[in-house]
mmCIF file with all atom_site columns, C-alpha atoms in Angstrom:
data_model
loop_
_atom_site.group_PDB
_atom_site.id
_atom_site.type_symbol
_atom_site.label_atom_id
_atom_site.label_alt_id
_atom_site.label_comp_id
_atom_site.label_asym_id
_atom_site.label_entity_id
_atom_site.label_seq_id
_atom_site.pdbx_PDB_ins_code
_atom_site.Cartn_x
_atom_site.Cartn_y
_atom_site.Cartn_z
_atom_site.occupancy
_atom_site.B_iso_or_equiv
_atom_site.pdbx_formal_charge
_atom_site.auth_seq_id
_atom_site.auth_comp_id
_atom_site.auth_asym_id
_atom_site.auth_atom_id
_atom_site.pdbx_PDB_model_num
ATOM 1   C CA . MET A 1 1   ? 34.839 34.487 -15.717 1.00 48.00 ? 80  MET A CA 1
ATOM 2   C CA . THR A 1 2   ? 31.919 34.998 -18.169 1.00 49.00 ? 81  THR A CA 1
ATOM 3   C CA . THR A 1 3   ? 30.067 38.559 -17.926 1.00 50.00 ? 82  THR A CA 1
ATOM 4   C CA . THR A 1 4   ? 27.537 37.353 -19.959 1.00 52.00 ? 83  THR A CA 1
ATOM 5   C CA . LYS A 1 5   ? 24.341 38.943 -17.287 1.00 54.00 ? 84  LYS A CA 1
ATOM 6   C CA . THR A 1 6   ? 25.215 41.537 -14.779 1.00 53.00 ? 85  THR A CA 1
ATOM 7   C CA . ASP A 1 7   ? 26.408 40.719 -11.009 1.00 61.00 ? 86  ASP A CA 1
ATOM 8   C CA . ILE A 1 8   ? 22.416 40.933 -10.993 1.00 68.00 ? 87  ILE A CA 1
ATOM 9   C CA . PRO A 1 9   ? 22.958 38.757 -6.761  1.00 68.00 ? 88  PRO A CA 1
ATOM 10  C CA . GLY A 1 10  ? 21.260 35.480 -6.342  1.00 77.00 ? 89  GLY A CA 1
ATOM 11  C CA . VAL A 1 11  ? 20.814 35.388 -10.427 1.00 84.00 ? 90  VAL A CA 1
ATOM 12  C CA . HIS A 1 12  ? 22.252 32.314 -11.683 1.00 87.00 ? 91  HIS A CA 1
ATOM 13  C CA . GLU A 1 13  ? 24.244 31.858 -14.646 1.00 87.00 ? 92  GLU A CA 1
ATOM 14  C CA . TYR A 1 14  ? 25.924 28.904 -16.688 1.00 89.00 ? 93  TYR A CA 1
ATOM 15  C CA . VAL A 1 15  ? 28.403 27.453 -17.827 1.00 90.00 ? 94  VAL A CA 1
ATOM 16  C CA . ALA A 1 16  ? 28.862 23.876 -19.058 1.00 91.00 ? 95  ALA A CA 1
ATOM 17  C CA . ALA A 1 17  ? 31.763 21.248 -18.222 1.00 89.00 ? 96  ALA A CA 1
ATOM 18  C CA . ALA A 1 18  ? 32.639 19.464 -21.677 1.00 89.00 ? 97  ALA A CA 1
ATOM 19  C CA . THR A 1 19  ? 35.304 17.747 -24.204 1.00 88.00 ? 98  THR A CA 1
ATOM 20  C CA . LEU A 1 20  ? 36.537 18.897 -27.061 1.00 86.00 ? 99  LEU A CA 1
ATOM 21  C CA . PRO A 1 21  ? 38.317 17.189 -29.359 1.00 85.00 ? 100 PRO A CA 1
ATOM 22  C CA . VAL A 1 22  ? 41.874 19.057 -30.820 1.00 84.00 ? 101 VAL A CA 1
ATOM 23  C CA . THR A 1 23  ? 44.733 18.419 -32.845 1.00 86.00 ? 102 THR A CA 1
ATOM 24  C CA . ASP A 1 24  ? 48.569 17.377 -31.138 1.00 90.00 ? 103 ASP A CA 1
ATOM 25  C CA . ARG A 1 25  ? 48.744 20.731 -33.068 1.00 87.00 ? 104 ARG A CA 1
ATOM 26  C CA . GLN A 1 26  ? 46.929 22.300 -30.751 1.00 85.00 ? 105 GLN A CA 1
ATOM 27  C CA . ALA A 1 27  ? 47.031 20.312 -27.561 1.00 86.00 ? 106 ALA A CA 1
ATOM 28  C CA . ARG A 1 28  ? 50.854 21.986 -27.651 1.00 86.00 ? 107 ARG A CA 1
ATOM 29  C CA . GLN A 1 29  ? 49.526 25.386 -27.787 1.00 84.00 ? 108 GLN A CA 1
ATOM 30  C CA . ILE A 1 30  ? 46.964 25.395 -24.690 1.00 85.00 ? 109 ILE A CA 1
ATOM 31  C CA . ALA A 1 31  ? 49.355 23.803 -22.959 1.00 84.00 ? 110 ALA A CA 1
ATOM 32  C CA . VAL A 1 32  ? 52.622 25.961 -23.649 1.00 85.00 ? 111 VAL A CA 1
ATOM 33  C CA . THR A 1 33  ? 50.299 29.375 -23.479 1.00 79.00 ? 112 THR A CA 1
ATOM 34  C CA . ARG A 1 34  ? 47.535 30.640 -21.446 1.00 70.00 ? 113 ARG A CA 1
ATOM 35  C CA . ARG A 1 35  ? 45.248 27.815 -22.043 1.00 72.00 ? 114 ARG A CA 1
ATOM 36  C CA . SER A 1 36  ? 42.436 29.419 -24.459 1.00 76.00 ? 115 SER A CA 1
ATOM 37  C CA . PHE A 1 37  ? 42.251 28.663 -28.393 1.00 79.00 ? 116 PHE A CA 1
ATOM 38  C CA . MET A 1 38  ? 39.804 27.981 -30.752 1.00 80.00 ? 117 MET A CA 1
ATOM 39  C CA . VAL A 1 39  ? 37.816 25.764 -32.312 1.00 82.00 ? 118 VAL A CA 1
ATOM 40  C CA . ALA A 1 40  ? 36.518 25.367 -35.825 1.00 82.00 ? 119 ALA A CA 1
ATOM 41  C CA . GLU A 1 41  ? 32.815 26.379 -36.494 1.00 87.00 ? 120 GLU A CA 1
ATOM 42  C CA . LYS A 1 42  ? 30.032 23.305 -36.066 1.00 87.00 ? 121 LYS A CA 1
ATOM 43  C CA . THR A 1 43  ? 31.870 21.707 -34.173 1.00 85.00 ? 122 THR A CA 1
ATOM 44  C CA . TRP A 1 44  ? 30.664 19.398 -31.615 1.00 86.00 ? 123 TRP A CA 1
ATOM 45  C CA . CYS A 1 45  ? 31.425 18.514 -28.093 1.00 87.00 ? 124 CYS A CA 1
ATOM 46  C CA . ILE A 1 46  ? 30.400 16.347 -24.530 1.00 89.00 ? 125 ILE A CA 1
ATOM 47  C CA . ALA A 1 47  ? 29.208 18.442 -22.610 1.00 90.00 ? 126 ALA A CA 1
ATOM 48  C CA . HIS A 1 48  ? 30.128 16.445 -18.834 1.00 91.00 ? 127 HIS A CA 1
ATOM 49  C CA . GLU A 1 49  ? 27.891 18.709 -16.704 1.00 92.00 ? 128 GLU A CA 1
ATOM 50  C CA . VAL A 1 50  ? 26.086 22.262 -16.559 1.00 92.00 ? 129 VAL A CA 1
ATOM 51  C CA . TYR A 1 51  ? 26.570 24.532 -13.656 1.00 90.00 ? 130 TYR A CA 1
ATOM 52  C CA . CYS A 1 52  ? 26.556 28.311 -12.190 1.00 88.00 ? 131 CYS A CA 1
ATOM 53  C CA . GLU A 1 53  ? 29.665 29.564 -12.478 1.00 85.00 ? 132 GLU A CA 1
ATOM 54  C CA . TRP A 1 54  ? 28.911 31.189 -9.237  1.00 82.00 ? 133 TRP A CA 1
ATOM 55  C CA . CYS A 1 55  ? 27.507 29.335 -7.005  1.00 85.00 ? 134 CYS A CA 1
ATOM 56  C CA . ARG A 1 56  ? 29.112 25.879 -8.201  1.00 87.00 ? 135 ARG A CA 1
ATOM 57  C CA . LEU A 1 57  ? 26.370 24.208 -7.919  1.00 88.00 ? 136 LEU A CA 1
ATOM 58  C CA . GLY A 1 58  ? 24.279 21.762 -10.170 1.00 90.00 ? 137 GLY A CA 1
ATOM 59  C CA . TRP A 1 59  ? 21.496 23.126 -12.602 1.00 89.00 ? 138 TRP A CA 1
ATOM 60  C CA . GLU A 1 60  ? 18.922 20.252 -11.321 1.00 90.00 ? 139 GLU A CA 1
ATOM 61  C CA . GLU A 1 61  ? 20.271 21.867 -7.383  1.00 88.00 ? 140 GLU A CA 1
ATOM 62  C CA . THR A 1 62  ? 19.560 25.094 -9.067  1.00 87.00 ? 141 THR A CA 1
ATOM 63  C CA . THR A 1 63  ? 16.064 25.106 -9.901  1.00 84.00 ? 142 THR A CA 1
ATOM 64  C CA . GLY A 1 64  ? 14.142 27.220 -8.015  1.00 86.00 ? 143 GLY A CA 1
ATOM 65  C CA . ILE A 1 65  ? 16.524 29.088 -5.190  1.00 87.00 ? 144 ILE A CA 1
ATOM 66  C CA . PRO A 1 66  ? 18.121 32.472 -5.152  1.00 86.00 ? 145 PRO A CA 1
ATOM 67  C CA . CYS A 1 67  ? 22.467 32.158 -6.345  1.00 85.00 ? 146 CYS A CA 1
ATOM 68  C CA . PRO A 1 68  ? 24.282 32.482 -3.144  1.00 81.00 ? 147 PRO A CA 1
ATOM 69  C CA . GLY A 1 69  ? 27.363 32.884 -4.942  1.00 75.00 ? 148 GLY A CA 1
ATOM 70  C CA . ARG A 1 70  ? 29.396 35.926 -5.104  1.00 66.00 ? 149 ARG A CA 1
ATOM 71  C CA . HIS A 1 71  ? 28.507 37.901 -7.425  1.00 58.00 ? 150 HIS A CA 1
ATOM 72  C CA . SER A 1 72  ? 31.418 39.982 -7.006  1.00 55.00 ? 151 SER A CA 1
ATOM 73  C CA . GLU A 1 73  ? 34.696 39.030 -5.655  1.00 51.00 ? 152 GLU A CA 1
ATOM 74  C CA . HIS A 1 74  ? 36.799 41.091 -7.525  1.00 49.00 ? 153 HIS A CA 1
ATOM 75  C CA . LEU A 1 75  ? 35.022 44.028 -4.372  1.00 46.00 ? 154 LEU A CA 1
ATOM 76  C CA . ILE A 1 76  ? 36.024 41.671 -1.556  1.00 49.00 ? 155 ILE A CA 1
ATOM 77  C CA . GLY A 1 77  ? 39.463 42.316 0.319   1.00 52.00 ? 156 GLY A CA 1
ATOM 78  C CA . GLY A 1 78  ? 40.489 40.043 2.961   1.00 53.00 ? 157 GLY A CA 1
ATOM 79  C CA . ASN A 1 79  ? 43.691 37.653 2.030   1.00 52.00 ? 158 ASN A CA 1
ATOM 80  C CA . GLY A 1 80  ? 41.996 34.247 0.397   1.00 54.00 ? 159 GLY A CA 1
ATOM 81  C CA . PRO A 1 81  ? 45.513 32.231 -1.135  1.00 56.00 ? 160 PRO A CA 1
ATOM 82  C CA . LYS A 1 82  ? 46.446 34.612 -3.915  1.00 59.00 ? 161 LYS A CA 1
ATOM 83  C CA . VAL A 1 83  ? 45.788 37.622 -1.782  1.00 61.00 ? 162 VAL A CA 1
ATOM 84  C CA . ARG A 1 84  ? 49.131 38.648 0.218   1.00 61.00 ? 163 ARG A CA 1
ATOM 85  C CA . ALA A 1 85  ? 49.245 38.805 3.957   1.00 59.00 ? 164 ALA A CA 1
ATOM 86  C CA . LYS A 1 86  ? 49.530 42.960 5.089   1.00 62.00 ? 165 LYS A CA 1
ATOM 87  C CA . ARG A 1 87  ? 53.465 43.758 6.156   1.00 60.00 ? 166 ARG A CA 1
ATOM 88  C CA . LYS A 1 88  ? 53.922 43.298 10.005  1.00 70.00 ? 167 LYS A CA 1
ATOM 89  C CA . GLN A 1 89  ? 56.564 46.037 10.285  1.00 71.00 ? 168 GLN A CA 1
ATOM 90  C CA . PRO A 1 90  ? 57.652 48.008 7.836   1.00 70.00 ? 169 PRO A CA 1
ATOM 91  C CA . ALA A 1 91  ? 60.779 47.704 5.388   1.00 74.00 ? 170 ALA A CA 1
ATOM 92  C CA . LEU A 1 92  ? 64.216 47.809 6.984   1.00 73.00 ? 171 LEU A CA 1
ATOM 93  C CA . GLY A 1 93  ? 65.273 51.976 6.533   1.00 74.00 ? 172 GLY A CA 1
ATOM 94  C CA . THR A 1 94  ? 61.441 53.296 5.623   1.00 78.00 ? 173 THR A CA 1
ATOM 95  C CA . THR A 1 95  ? 60.625 54.711 8.970   1.00 80.00 ? 174 THR A CA 1
ATOM 96  C CA . ALA A 1 96  ? 61.690 58.042 9.952   1.00 83.00 ? 175 ALA A CA 1
ATOM 97  C CA . ALA A 1 97  ? 63.562 57.211 12.582  1.00 84.00 ? 176 ALA A CA 1
ATOM 98  C CA . GLU A 1 98  ? 65.947 55.633 9.887   1.00 82.00 ? 177 GLU A CA 1
ATOM 99  C CA . ILE A 1 99  ? 65.925 57.262 7.485   1.00 81.00 ? 178 ILE A CA 1
ATOM 100 C CA . ALA A 1 100 ? 66.993 60.359 9.982   1.00 82.00 ? 179 ALA A CA 1
ATOM 101 C CA . TYR A 1 101 ? 70.023 58.707 11.444  1.00 81.00 ? 180 TYR A CA 1
ATOM 102 C CA . ARG A 1 102 ? 71.328 57.709 7.935   1.00 79.00 ? 181 ARG A CA 1
ATOM 103 C CA . GLN A 1 103 ? 71.152 60.966 6.754   1.00 78.00 ? 182 GLN A CA 1
ATOM 104 C CA . ARG A 1 104 ? 72.980 62.357 9.953   1.00 78.00 ? 183 ARG A CA 1
ATOM 105 C CA . THR A 1 105 ? 76.142 60.158 9.390   1.00 75.00 ? 184 THR A CA 1
ATOM 106 C CA . THR A 1 106 ? 78.334 59.747 7.583   1.00 58.00 ? 185 THR A CA 1
ATOM 107 C CA . LEU A 1 107 ? 76.857 57.137 6.051   1.00 60.00 ? 186 LEU A CA 1
ATOM 108 C CA . GLY A 1 108 ? 74.867 58.803 4.335   1.00 49.00 ? 187 GLY A CA 1
ATOM 109 C CA . ASN A 1 109 ? 76.286 60.357 1.927   1.00 60.00 ? 188 ASN A CA 1
ATOM 110 C CA . LEU A 1 110 ? 76.658 56.625 0.146   1.00 60.00 ? 189 LEU A CA 1
ATOM 111 C CA . TYR A 1 111 ? 72.188 56.755 -0.431  1.00 57.00 ? 190 TYR A CA 1
ATOM 112 C CA . GLY A 1 112 ? 71.994 59.837 -2.367  1.00 54.00 ? 191 GLY A CA 1
#
């Protein structure tokens, strides 16, 4: 995501989906590394589509309407696709009763 403008709700931030010519060396680097690369100055690229980065609507569809997309997704909680679900039970051996029992038993010396 770019941060060209402030995170003001209702403001569209446009990006372009483009095709850039790359060499074999650049293609290998892009596939192996972070998928970011630099191109030479004044390199022509073909823009396929222009859309809002937040709401993913095309430029034609967004004229005259405020952006309905979320502008501060990093502050929103929840169980999205990349967020691990909360634990239903505490991890084994971490409750106070289990720790006290372990300390009272003869095997407690093994745990420190």
